PDB file of N, CA and C in Angstrom:
ATOM      1  N   GLY O 386     104.399  48.042  87.544  1.00  0.00           N
ATOM      2  CA  GLY O 386     105.609  48.862  87.204  1.00  0.00           C
ATOM      3  C   GLY O 386     106.813  47.949  87.183  1.00  0.00           C
ATOM      4  N   VAL O 387     107.858  48.476  86.721  1.00  0.00           N
ATOM      5  CA  VAL O 387     109.148  47.752  86.683  1.00  0.00           C
ATOM      6  C   VAL O 387     110.083  48.387  87.632  1.00  0.00           C
ATOM      7  N   GLY O 388     110.532  47.644  88.560  1.00  0.00           N
ATOM      8  CA  GLY O 388     111.535  48.140  89.550  1.00  0.00           C
ATOM      9  C   GLY O 388     112.976  48.038  89.006  1.00  0.00           C
ATOM     10  N   ILE O 389     113.905  48.662  89.669  1.00  0.00           N
ATOM     11  CA  ILE O 389     115.266  48.528  89.281  1.00  0.00           C
ATOM     12  C   ILE O 389     115.768  47.200  89.835  1.00  0.00           C
ATOM     13  N   GLN O 390     116.252  46.398  88.957  1.00  0.00           N
ATOM     14  CA  GLN O 390     116.641  45.052  89.310  1.00  0.00           C
ATOM     15  C   GLN O 390     118.149  44.958  89.426  1.00  0.00           C
ATOM     16  N   ILE O 391     118.593  44.147  90.339  1.00  0.00           N
ATOM     17  CA  ILE O 391     120.032  43.871  90.453  1.00  0.00           C
ATOM     18  C   ILE O 391     120.527  43.183  89.166  1.00  0.00           C
ATOM     19  N   GLY O 392     121.548  43.739  88.574  1.00  0.00           N
ATOM     20  CA  GLY O 392     122.098  43.198  87.362  1.00  0.00           C
ATOM     21  C   GLY O 392     121.404  43.648  86.149  1.00  0.00           C
ATOM     22  N   ALA O 393     120.398  44.543  86.291  1.00  0.00           N
ATOM     23  CA  ALA O 393     119.675  45.065  85.109  1.00  0.00           C
ATOM     24  C   ALA O 393     120.616  45.979  84.302  1.00  0.00           C
ATOM     25  N   THR O 394     120.488  45.985  82.977  1.00  0.00           N
ATOM     26  CA  THR O 394     121.340  46.806  82.138  1.00  0.00           C
ATOM     27  C   THR O 394     120.715  48.088  81.755  1.00  0.00           C
ATOM     28  N   THR O 395     119.386  48.281  82.023  1.00  0.00           N
ATOM     29  CA  THR O 395     118.676  49.504  81.758  1.00  0.00           C
ATOM     30  C   THR O 395     118.006  50.028  83.016  1.00  0.00           C
ATOM     31  N   THR O 396     117.800  51.349  83.037  1.00  0.00           N
ATOM     32  CA  THR O 396     117.133  51.978  84.125  1.00  0.00           C
ATOM     33  C   THR O 396     115.723  52.313  83.723  1.00  0.00           C
ATOM     34  N   PRO O 397     114.660  51.978  84.445  1.00  0.00           N
ATOM     35  CA  PRO O 397     113.271  52.305  84.054  1.00  0.00           C
ATOM     36  C   PRO O 397     113.093  53.796  83.950  1.00  0.00           C
ATOM     37  N   THR O 398     112.254  54.230  83.011  1.00  0.00           N
ATOM     38  CA  THR O 398     111.933  55.625  82.853  1.00  0.00           C
ATOM     39  C   THR O 398     110.558  55.912  83.393  1.00  0.00           C
ATOM     40  N   LEU O 399     110.487  56.909  84.314  1.00  0.00           N
ATOM     41  CA  LEU O 399     109.191  57.279  84.881  1.00  0.00           C
ATOM     42  C   LEU O 399     108.339  57.927  83.866  1.00  0.00           C
ATOM     43  N   THR O 400     107.126  57.366  83.606  1.00  0.00           N
ATOM     44  CA  THR O 400     106.255  57.868  82.561  1.00  0.00           C
ATOM     45  C   THR O 400     104.952  58.417  83.121  1.00  0.00           C
ATOM     46  N   GLY O 401     104.654  58.211  84.411  1.00  0.00           N
ATOM     47  CA  GLY O 401     103.405  58.742  84.990  1.00  0.00           C
ATOM     48  C   GLY O 401     103.493  58.680  86.474  1.00  0.00           C
ATOM     49  N   LEU O 402     102.766  59.650  87.158  1.00  0.00           N
ATOM     50  CA  LEU O 402     102.713  59.754  88.548  1.00  0.00           C
ATOM     51  C   LEU O 402     101.259  60.110  88.948  1.00  0.00           C
ATOM     52  N   LEU O 403     100.684  59.386  89.886  1.00  0.00           N
ATOM     53  CA  LEU O 403      99.365  59.621  90.374  1.00  0.00           C
ATOM     54  C   LEU O 403      99.389  59.825  91.814  1.00  0.00           C
ATOM     55  N   ALA O 404      98.403  60.570  92.402  1.00  0.00           N
ATOM     56  CA  ALA O 404      98.324  60.781  93.822  1.00  0.00           C
ATOM     57  C   ALA O 404      96.840  60.847  94.189  1.00  0.00           C
ATOM     58  N   ALA O 405      96.481  60.325  95.324  1.00  0.00           N
ATOM     59  CA  ALA O 405      95.142  60.371  95.824  1.00  0.00           C
ATOM     60  C   ALA O 405      95.175  60.175  97.313  1.00  0.00           C
ATOM     61  N   SER O 406      94.043  60.624  97.980  1.00  0.00           N
ATOM     62  CA  SER O 406      93.897  60.291  99.383  1.00  0.00           C
ATOM     63  C   SER O 406      92.461  59.946  99.668  1.00  0.00           C
ATOM     64  N   ALA O 407      92.281  59.207 100.756  1.00  0.00           N
ATOM     65  CA  ALA O 407      90.916  58.830 101.137  1.00  0.00           C
ATOM     66  C   ALA O 407      90.867  58.642 102.628  1.00  0.00           C
ATOM     67  N   THR O 408      89.698  58.968 103.212  1.00  0.00           N
ATOM     68  CA  THR O 408      89.544  58.726 104.690  1.00  0.00           C
ATOM     69  C   THR O 408      88.680  57.364 104.796  1.00  0.00           C
ATOM     70  N   LEU O 409      89.324  56.437 105.412  1.00  0.00           N
ATOM     71  CA  LEU O 409      88.708  55.123 105.529  1.00  0.00           C
ATOM     72  C   LEU O 409      88.303  54.923 107.003  1.00  0.00           C
ATOM     73  N   THR O 410      87.114  54.386 107.233  1.00  0.00           N
ATOM     74  CA  THR O 410      86.611  54.189 108.595  1.00  0.00           C
ATOM     75  C   THR O 410      86.621  52.702 108.952  1.00  0.00           C
ATOM     76  N   TYR O 411      87.478  52.396 109.944  1.00  0.00           N
ATOM     77  CA  TYR O 411      87.478  50.990 110.441  1.00  0.00           C
ATOM     78  C   TYR O 411      86.769  50.859 111.762  1.00  0.00           C
ATOM     79  N   THR O 412      86.004  49.805 111.930  1.00  0.00           N
ATOM     80  CA  THR O 412      85.386  49.554 113.222  1.00  0.00           C
ATOM     81  C   THR O 412      86.351  48.756 114.079  1.00  0.00           C
ATOM     82  N   ALA O 413      85.881  48.337 115.246  1.00  0.00           N
ATOM     83  CA  ALA O 413      86.755  47.595 116.183  1.00  0.00           C
ATOM     84  C   ALA O 413      87.298  46.294 115.473  1.00  0.00           C
ATOM     85  N   ILE O 414      88.582  46.112 115.635  1.00  0.00           N
ATOM     86  CA  ILE O 414      89.213  44.944 114.995  1.00  0.00           C
ATOM     87  C   ILE O 414      89.691  44.044 116.170  1.00  0.00           C
ATOM     88  N   VAL O 415      89.178  42.819 116.151  1.00  0.00           N
ATOM     89  CA  VAL O 415      89.504  41.929 117.243  1.00  0.00           C
ATOM     90  C   VAL O 415      90.866  41.385 117.027  1.00  0.00           C
ATOM     91  N   PRO O 416      91.483  40.760 118.080  1.00  0.00           N
ATOM     92  CA  PRO O 416      92.880  40.270 118.035  1.00  0.00           C
ATOM     93  C   PRO O 416      93.032  39.299 116.826  1.00  0.00           C
ATOM     94  N   ASN O 417      94.217  39.373 116.185  1.00  0.00           N
ATOM     95  CA  ASN O 417      94.568  38.468 115.120  1.00  0.00           C
ATOM     96  C   ASN O 417      93.562  38.432 113.970  1.00  0.00           C
ATOM     97  N   SER O 418      93.012  39.557 113.694  1.00  0.00           N
ATOM     98  CA  SER O 418      92.096  39.662 112.546  1.00  0.00           C
ATOM     99  C   SER O 418      92.363  40.954 111.773  1.00  0.00           C
ATOM    100  N   ALA O 419      91.623  41.198 110.671  1.00  0.00           N
ATOM    101  CA  ALA O 419      91.894  42.325 109.800  1.00  0.00           C
ATOM    102  C   ALA O 419      90.603  42.808 109.170  1.00  0.00           C
ATOM    103  N   GLN O 420      90.593  44.102 108.743  1.00  0.00           N
ATOM    104  CA  GLN O 420      89.529  44.632 107.917  1.00  0.00           C
ATOM    105  C   GLN O 420      90.120  45.291 106.721  1.00  0.00           C
ATOM    106  N   ASP O 421      89.410  45.192 105.605  1.00  0.00           N
ATOM    107  CA  ASP O 421      89.826  45.846 104.361  1.00  0.00           C
ATOM    108  C   ASP O 421      88.829  46.961 103.988  1.00  0.00           C
ATOM    109  N   GLN O 422      89.438  48.077 103.524  1.00  0.00           N
ATOM    110  CA  GLN O 422      88.613  49.203 102.930  1.00  0.00           C
ATOM    111  C   GLN O 422      89.179  49.444 101.603  1.00  0.00           C
ATOM    112  N   SER O 423      88.349  49.813 100.665  1.00  0.00           N
ATOM    113  CA  SER O 423      88.793  50.054  99.284  1.00  0.00           C
ATOM    114  C   SER O 423      88.370  51.424  98.769  1.00  0.00           C
ATOM    115  N   PHE O 424      89.157  52.009  97.882  1.00  0.00           N
ATOM    116  CA  PHE O 424      88.793  53.197  97.175  1.00  0.00           C
ATOM    117  C   PHE O 424      89.522  53.195  95.808  1.00  0.00           C
ATOM    118  N   THR O 425      89.029  54.014  94.894  1.00  0.00           N
ATOM    119  CA  THR O 425      89.594  54.012  93.542  1.00  0.00           C
ATOM    120  C   THR O 425      90.512  55.203  93.334  1.00  0.00           C
ATOM    121  N   VAL O 426      91.502  54.968  92.491  1.00  0.00           N
ATOM    122  CA  VAL O 426      92.374  56.044  92.052  1.00  0.00           C
ATOM    123  C   VAL O 426      92.243  56.152  90.542  1.00  0.00           C
ATOM    124  N   PRO O 427      91.669  57.228  90.025  1.00  0.00           N
ATOM    125  CA  PRO O 427      91.416  57.333  88.570  1.00  0.00           C
ATOM    126  C   PRO O 427      92.726  57.247  87.799  1.00  0.00           C
ATOM    127  N   GLY O 428      92.665  56.373  86.767  1.00  0.00           N
ATOM    128  CA  GLY O 428      93.839  56.186  85.890  1.00  0.00           C
ATOM    129  C   GLY O 428      94.842  55.168  86.417  1.00  0.00           C
ATOM    130  N   LEU O 429      94.635  54.574  87.566  1.00  0.00           N
ATOM    131  CA  LEU O 429      95.554  53.616  88.120  1.00  0.00           C
ATOM    132  C   LEU O 429      95.501  52.285  87.353  1.00  0.00           C
ATOM    133  N   LEU O 430      96.670  51.753  87.049  1.00  0.00           N
ATOM    134  CA  LEU O 430      96.740  50.463  86.390  1.00  0.00           C
ATOM    135  C   LEU O 430      97.259  49.435  87.425  1.00  0.00           C
ATOM    136  N   SER O 431      96.851  48.230  87.260  1.00  0.00           N
ATOM    137  CA  SER O 431      97.282  47.154  88.210  1.00  0.00           C
ATOM    138  C   SER O 431      98.747  46.875  88.099  1.00  0.00           C
ATOM    139  N   THR O 432      99.399  47.386  87.061  1.00  0.00           N
ATOM    140  CA  THR O 432     100.837  47.203  86.873  1.00  0.00           C
ATOM    141  C   THR O 432     101.634  48.372  87.428  1.00  0.00           C
ATOM    142  N   ASP O 433     101.013  49.374  87.914  1.00  0.00           N
ATOM    143  CA  ASP O 433     101.704  50.548  88.493  1.00  0.00           C
ATOM    144  C   ASP O 433     102.393  50.176  89.792  1.00  0.00           C
ATOM    145  N   GLY O 434     103.416  50.905  90.184  1.00  0.00           N
ATOM    146  CA  GLY O 434     103.996  50.827  91.505  1.00  0.00           C
ATOM    147  C   GLY O 434     103.100  51.593  92.433  1.00  0.00           C
ATOM    148  N   LEU O 435     103.115  51.178  93.738  1.00  0.00           N
ATOM    149  CA  LEU O 435     102.184  51.805  94.686  1.00  0.00           C
ATOM    150  C   LEU O 435     102.935  52.001  95.994  1.00  0.00           C
ATOM    151  N   ALA O 436     102.673  53.226  96.536  1.00  0.00           N
ATOM    152  CA  ALA O 436     103.243  53.532  97.885  1.00  0.00           C
ATOM    153  C   ALA O 436     102.124  54.151  98.685  1.00  0.00           C
ATOM    154  N   MET O 437     102.125  53.845 100.001  1.00  0.00           N
ATOM    155  CA  MET O 437     101.089  54.362 100.886  1.00  0.00           C
ATOM    156  C   MET O 437     101.696  55.179 101.975  1.00  0.00           C
ATOM    157  N   ALA O 438     101.064  56.286 102.379  1.00  0.00           N
ATOM    158  CA  ALA O 438     101.514  57.109 103.426  1.00  0.00           C
ATOM    159  C   ALA O 438     100.379  57.207 104.469  1.00  0.00           C
ATOM    160  N   LEU O 439     100.733  57.081 105.743  1.00  0.00           N
ATOM    161  CA  LEU O 439      99.711  57.059 106.805  1.00  0.00           C
ATOM    162  C   LEU O 439     100.161  58.083 107.884  1.00  0.00           C
ATOM    163  N   PRO O 440      99.223  58.600 108.648  1.00  0.00           N
ATOM    164  CA  PRO O 440      99.602  59.335 109.803  1.00  0.00           C
ATOM    165  C   PRO O 440     100.249  58.449 110.834  1.00  0.00           C
ATOM    166  N   LEU O 441     100.736  59.009 111.910  1.00  0.00           N
ATOM    167  CA  LEU O 441     101.330  58.162 112.969  1.00  0.00           C
ATOM    168  C   LEU O 441     100.307  57.132 113.439  1.00  0.00           C
ATOM    169  N   PRO O 442     100.758  56.009 113.800  1.00  0.00           N
ATOM    170  CA  PRO O 442      99.758  54.939 114.268  1.00  0.00           C
ATOM    171  C   PRO O 442      98.910  55.478 115.392  1.00  0.00           C
ATOM    172  N   ASN O 443      97.650  55.223 115.330  1.00  0.00           N
ATOM    173  CA  ASN O 443      96.700  55.714 116.367  1.00  0.00           C
ATOM    174  C   ASN O 443      96.337  54.627 117.337  1.00  0.00           C
ATOM    175  N   SER O 444      96.807  53.400 117.147  1.00  0.00           N
ATOM    176  CA  SER O 444      96.537  52.329 118.082  1.00  0.00           C
ATOM    177  C   SER O 444      97.784  51.396 118.120  1.00  0.00           C
ATOM    178  N   ILE O 445      98.223  51.068 119.272  1.00  0.00           N
ATOM    179  CA  ILE O 445      99.322  50.118 119.392  1.00  0.00           C
ATOM    180  C   ILE O 445      98.832  48.749 118.908  1.00  0.00           C
ATOM    181  N   GLY O 446      99.625  48.098 118.153  1.00  0.00           N
ATOM    182  CA  GLY O 446      99.288  46.762 117.677  1.00  0.00           C
ATOM    183  C   GLY O 446      98.539  46.772 116.301  1.00  0.00           C
ATOM    184  N   LEU O 447      98.278  47.951 115.787  1.00  0.00           N
ATOM    185  CA  LEU O 447      97.548  48.041 114.498  1.00  0.00           C
ATOM    186  C   LEU O 447      98.558  48.274 113.387  1.00  0.00           C
ATOM    187  N   THR O 448      98.446  47.526 112.300  1.00  0.00           N
ATOM    188  CA  THR O 448      99.278  47.726 111.158  1.00  0.00           C
ATOM    189  C   THR O 448      98.463  47.931 109.898  1.00  0.00           C
ATOM    190  N   PHE O 449      98.970  48.638 108.955  1.00  0.00           N
ATOM    191  CA  PHE O 449      98.254  48.890 107.643  1.00  0.00           C
ATOM    192  C   PHE O 449      99.140  48.399 106.493  1.00  0.00           C
ATOM    193  N   THR O 450      98.486  47.749 105.542  1.00  0.00           N
ATOM    194  CA  THR O 450      99.152  47.404 104.272  1.00  0.00           C
ATOM    195  C   THR O 450      98.165  47.728 103.147  1.00  0.00           C
ATOM    196  N   SER O 451      98.718  47.887 101.928  1.00  0.00           N
ATOM    197  CA  SER O 451      97.874  48.228 100.800  1.00  0.00           C
ATOM    198  C   SER O 451      98.169  47.209  99.657  1.00  0.00           C
ATOM    199  N   TYR O 452      97.174  46.997  98.863  1.00  0.00           N
ATOM    200  CA  TYR O 452      97.343  46.147  97.692  1.00  0.00           C
ATOM    201  C   TYR O 452      96.278  46.483  96.670  1.00  0.00           C
ATOM    202  N   PHE O 453      96.493  46.075  95.468  1.00  0.00           N
ATOM    203  CA  PHE O 453      95.556  46.323  94.345  1.00  0.00           C
ATOM    204  C   PHE O 453      94.448  45.310  94.498  1.00  0.00           C
ATOM    205  N   ALA O 454      93.205  45.825  94.610  1.00  0.00           N
ATOM    206  CA  ALA O 454      92.037  44.969  94.636  1.00  0.00           C
ATOM    207  C   ALA O 454      91.599  44.597  93.168  1.00  0.00           C
ATOM    208  N   ALA O 455      91.746  45.517  92.282  1.00  0.00           N
ATOM    209  CA  ALA O 455      91.361  45.316  90.901  1.00  0.00           C
ATOM    210  C   ALA O 455      92.107  46.365  90.041  1.00  0.00           C
ATOM    211  N   GLY O 456      92.142  46.161  88.762  1.00  0.00           N
ATOM    212  CA  GLY O 456      92.772  47.165  87.960  1.00  0.00           C
ATOM    213  C   GLY O 456      92.489  46.978  86.467  1.00  0.00           C
ATOM    214  N   ASN O 457      92.303  48.043  85.748  1.00  0.00           N
ATOM    215  CA  ASN O 457      92.141  47.869  84.284  1.00  0.00           C
ATOM    216  C   ASN O 457      92.776  49.128  83.638  1.00  0.00           C
ATOM    217  N   GLY O 458      92.508  49.314  82.394  1.00  0.00           N
ATOM    218  CA  GLY O 458      93.146  50.446  81.744  1.00  0.00           C
ATOM    219  C   GLY O 458      92.687  51.771  82.162  1.00  0.00           C
ATOM    220  N   THR O 459      91.585  51.918  82.831  1.00  0.00           N
ATOM    221  CA  THR O 459      91.067  53.196  83.183  1.00  0.00           C
ATOM    222  C   THR O 459      91.064  53.481  84.687  1.00  0.00           C
ATOM    223  N   ILE O 460      90.609  52.580  85.506  1.00  0.00           N
ATOM    224  CA  ILE O 460      90.405  52.786  86.925  1.00  0.00           C
ATOM    225  C   ILE O 460      90.997  51.679  87.713  1.00  0.00           C
ATOM    226  N   GLY O 461      91.757  52.067  88.706  1.00  0.00           N
ATOM    227  CA  GLY O 461      92.301  50.974  89.614  1.00  0.00           C
ATOM    228  C   GLY O 461      91.776  51.143  91.034  1.00  0.00           C
ATOM    229  N   THR O 462      91.480  50.016  91.649  1.00  0.00           N
ATOM    230  CA  THR O 462      90.920  50.047  93.020  1.00  0.00           C
ATOM    231  C   THR O 462      92.064  49.543  93.970  1.00  0.00           C
ATOM    232  N   VAL O 463      92.207  50.312  95.030  1.00  0.00           N
ATOM    233  CA  VAL O 463      93.206  49.951  96.049  1.00  0.00           C
ATOM    234  C   VAL O 463      92.526  49.546  97.302  1.00  0.00           C
ATOM    235  N   SER O 464      92.947  48.497  97.918  1.00  0.00           N
ATOM    236  CA  SER O 464      92.445  48.153  99.291  1.00  0.00           C
ATOM    237  C   SER O 464      93.521  48.442 100.294  1.00  0.00           C
ATOM    238  N   VAL O 465      93.062  48.875 101.483  1.00  0.00           N
ATOM    239  CA  VAL O 465      93.980  49.066 102.589  1.00  0.00           C
ATOM    240  C   VAL O 465      93.496  48.173 103.728  1.00  0.00           C
ATOM    241  N   ARG O 466      94.403  47.364 104.184  1.00  0.00           N
ATOM    242  CA  ARG O 466      94.053  46.391 105.241  1.00  0.00           C
ATOM    243  C   ARG O 466      94.595  46.852 106.535  1.00  0.00           C
ATOM    244  N   ALA O 467      93.690  46.944 107.523  1.00  0.00           N
ATOM    245  CA  ALA O 467      94.071  47.226 108.889  1.00  0.00           C
ATOM    246  C   ALA O 467      94.075  45.951 109.676  1.00  0.00           C
ATOM    247  N   ALA O 468      95.147  45.575 110.308  1.00  0.00           N
ATOM    248  CA  ALA O 468      95.241  44.320 111.055  1.00  0.00           C
ATOM    249  C   ALA O 468      95.584  44.558 112.468  1.00  0.00           C
ATOM    250  N   ASN O 469      94.926  43.850 113.377  1.00  0.00           N
ATOM    251  CA  ASN O 469      95.266  43.930 114.773  1.00  0.00           C
ATOM    252  C   ASN O 469      96.228  42.777 115.066  1.00  0.00           C
ATOM    253  N   VAL O 470      97.474  43.168 115.321  1.00  0.00           N
ATOM    254  CA  VAL O 470      98.470  42.087 115.566  1.00  0.00           C
ATOM    255  C   VAL O 470      98.747  41.872 117.070  1.00  0.00           C
ATOM    256  N   THR O 471      97.962  42.502 117.901  1.00  0.00           N
ATOM    257  CA  THR O 471      98.073  42.336 119.324  1.00  0.00           C
ATOM    258  C   THR O 471      97.137  41.226 119.803  1.00  0.00           C
ATOM    259  N   ALA O 472      97.681  40.188 120.342  1.00  0.00           N
ATOM    260  CA  ALA O 472      96.890  39.032 120.664  1.00  0.00           C
ATOM    261  C   ALA O 472      95.896  39.249 121.746  1.00  0.00           C
ATOM    262  N   ALA O 473      96.055  40.320 122.595  1.00  0.00           N
ATOM    263  CA  ALA O 473      95.267  40.383 123.830  1.00  0.00           C
ATOM    264  C   ALA O 473      94.238  41.492 123.836  1.00  0.00           C
ATOM    265  N   SER O 474      94.210  42.358 122.768  1.00  0.00           N
ATOM    266  CA  SER O 474      93.294  43.509 122.938  1.00  0.00           C
ATOM    267  C   SER O 474      92.562  43.808 121.591  1.00  0.00           C
ATOM    268  N   THR O 475      91.369  44.305 121.762  1.00  0.00           N
ATOM    269  CA  THR O 475      90.582  44.763 120.578  1.00  0.00           C
ATOM    270  C   THR O 475      90.981  46.242 120.282  1.00  0.00           C
ATOM    271  N   VAL O 476      91.206  46.525 119.006  1.00  0.00           N
ATOM    272  CA  VAL O 476      91.573  47.873 118.557  1.00  0.00           C
ATOM    273  C   VAL O 476      90.435  48.569 117.899  1.00  0.00           C
ATOM    274  N   THR O 477      90.156  49.803 118.275  1.00  0.00           N
ATOM    275  CA  THR O 477      89.121  50.580 117.602  1.00  0.00           C
ATOM    276  C   THR O 477      89.807  51.790 116.927  1.00  0.00           C
ATOM    277  N   PRO O 478      90.159  51.623 115.634  1.00  0.00           N
ATOM    278  CA  PRO O 478      90.936  52.700 115.015  1.00  0.00           C
ATOM    279  C   PRO O 478      90.093  53.885 114.547  1.00  0.00           C
ATOM    280  N   GLY O 479      88.831  53.684 114.200  1.00  0.00           N
ATOM    281  CA  GLY O 479      88.021  54.810 113.700  1.00  0.00           C
ATOM    282  C   GLY O 479      88.427  55.203 112.279  1.00  0.00           C
ATOM    283  N   ALA O 480      88.474  56.504 112.067  1.00  0.00           N
ATOM    284  CA  ALA O 480      88.786  56.995 110.669  1.00  0.00           C
ATOM    285  C   ALA O 480      90.280  57.213 110.547  1.00  0.00           C
ATOM    286  N   VAL O 481      90.815  56.786 109.380  1.00  0.00           N
ATOM    287  CA  VAL O 481      92.244  56.937 109.061  1.00  0.00           C
ATOM    288  C   VAL O 481      92.366  57.534 107.707  1.00  0.00           C
ATOM    289  N   THR O 482      93.108  58.586 107.564  1.00  0.00           N
ATOM    290  CA  THR O 482      93.329  59.180 106.297  1.00  0.00           C
ATOM    291  C   THR O 482      94.553  58.517 105.630  1.00  0.00           C
ATOM    292  N   VAL O 483      94.383  58.013 104.425  1.00  0.00           N
ATOM    293  CA  VAL O 483      95.400  57.317 103.726  1.00  0.00           C
ATOM    294  C   VAL O 483      95.827  58.168 102.501  1.00  0.00           C
ATOM    295  N   GLY O 484      97.117  58.308 102.297  1.00  0.00           N
ATOM    296  CA  GLY O 484      97.620  58.940 101.111  1.00  0.00           C
ATOM    297  C   GLY O 484      98.275  57.879 100.217  1.00  0.00           C
ATOM    298  N   MET O 485      97.999  57.941  98.900  1.00  0.00           N
ATOM    299  CA  MET O 485      98.581  56.990  97.972  1.00  0.00           C
ATOM    300  C   MET O 485      99.313  57.742  96.845  1.00  0.00           C
ATOM    301  N   LYS O 486     100.397  57.147  96.449  1.00  0.00           N
ATOM    302  CA  LYS O 486     101.110  57.640  95.289  1.00  0.00           C
ATOM    303  C   LYS O 486     101.413  56.406  94.443  1.00  0.00           C
ATOM    304  N   ALA O 487     101.225  56.568  93.135  1.00  0.00           N
ATOM    305  CA  ALA O 487     101.481  55.425  92.198  1.00  0.00           C
ATOM    306  C   ALA O 487     102.383  55.985  91.127  1.00  0.00           C
ATOM    307  N   TRP O 488     103.211  55.128  90.608  1.00  0.00           N
ATOM    308  CA  TRP O 488     104.109  55.534  89.535  1.00  0.00           C
ATOM    309  C   TRP O 488     104.120  54.463  88.445  1.00  0.00           C
ATOM    310  N   ARG O 489     104.335  54.910  87.216  1.00  0.00           N
ATOM    311  CA  ARG O 489     104.359  54.078  86.053  1.00  0.00           C
ATOM    312  C   ARG O 489     105.748  54.234  85.357  1.00  0.00           C
ATOM    313  N   THR O 490     106.365  53.115  85.012  1.00  0.00           N
ATOM    314  CA  THR O 490     107.596  53.131  84.347  1.00  0.00           C
ATOM    315  C   THR O 490     107.561  52.332  83.060  1.00  0.00           C
ATOM    316  N   THR O 491     108.569  52.536  82.241  1.00  0.00           N
ATOM    317  CA  THR O 491     108.696  51.727  81.033  1.00  0.00           C
ATOM    318  C   THR O 491     110.011  51.068  81.056  1.00  0.00           C
TER     319      THR O 491
END
């Protein structure tokens, strides 16, 4: 997608909006490591903008990020990475429900 850029002379037009959710199950994550889980959002393009919504953190020291694992004209795959940033403890997050919204602009 195209974001609004400083100094841009035009404003992007929203042309599409997608939403999906998935329950991802993470096992124990040792200190300073991460696990990735992937799911597909029908119609998602690798050029779309992407936002992720999560419930309140269920473990101190655990962070979540999302990124495009793959994308083409029909189906896009999103990966969600859970990382244990606490140096001294193993985190067992279990199942986490992830909400995704994607937008397409011109």
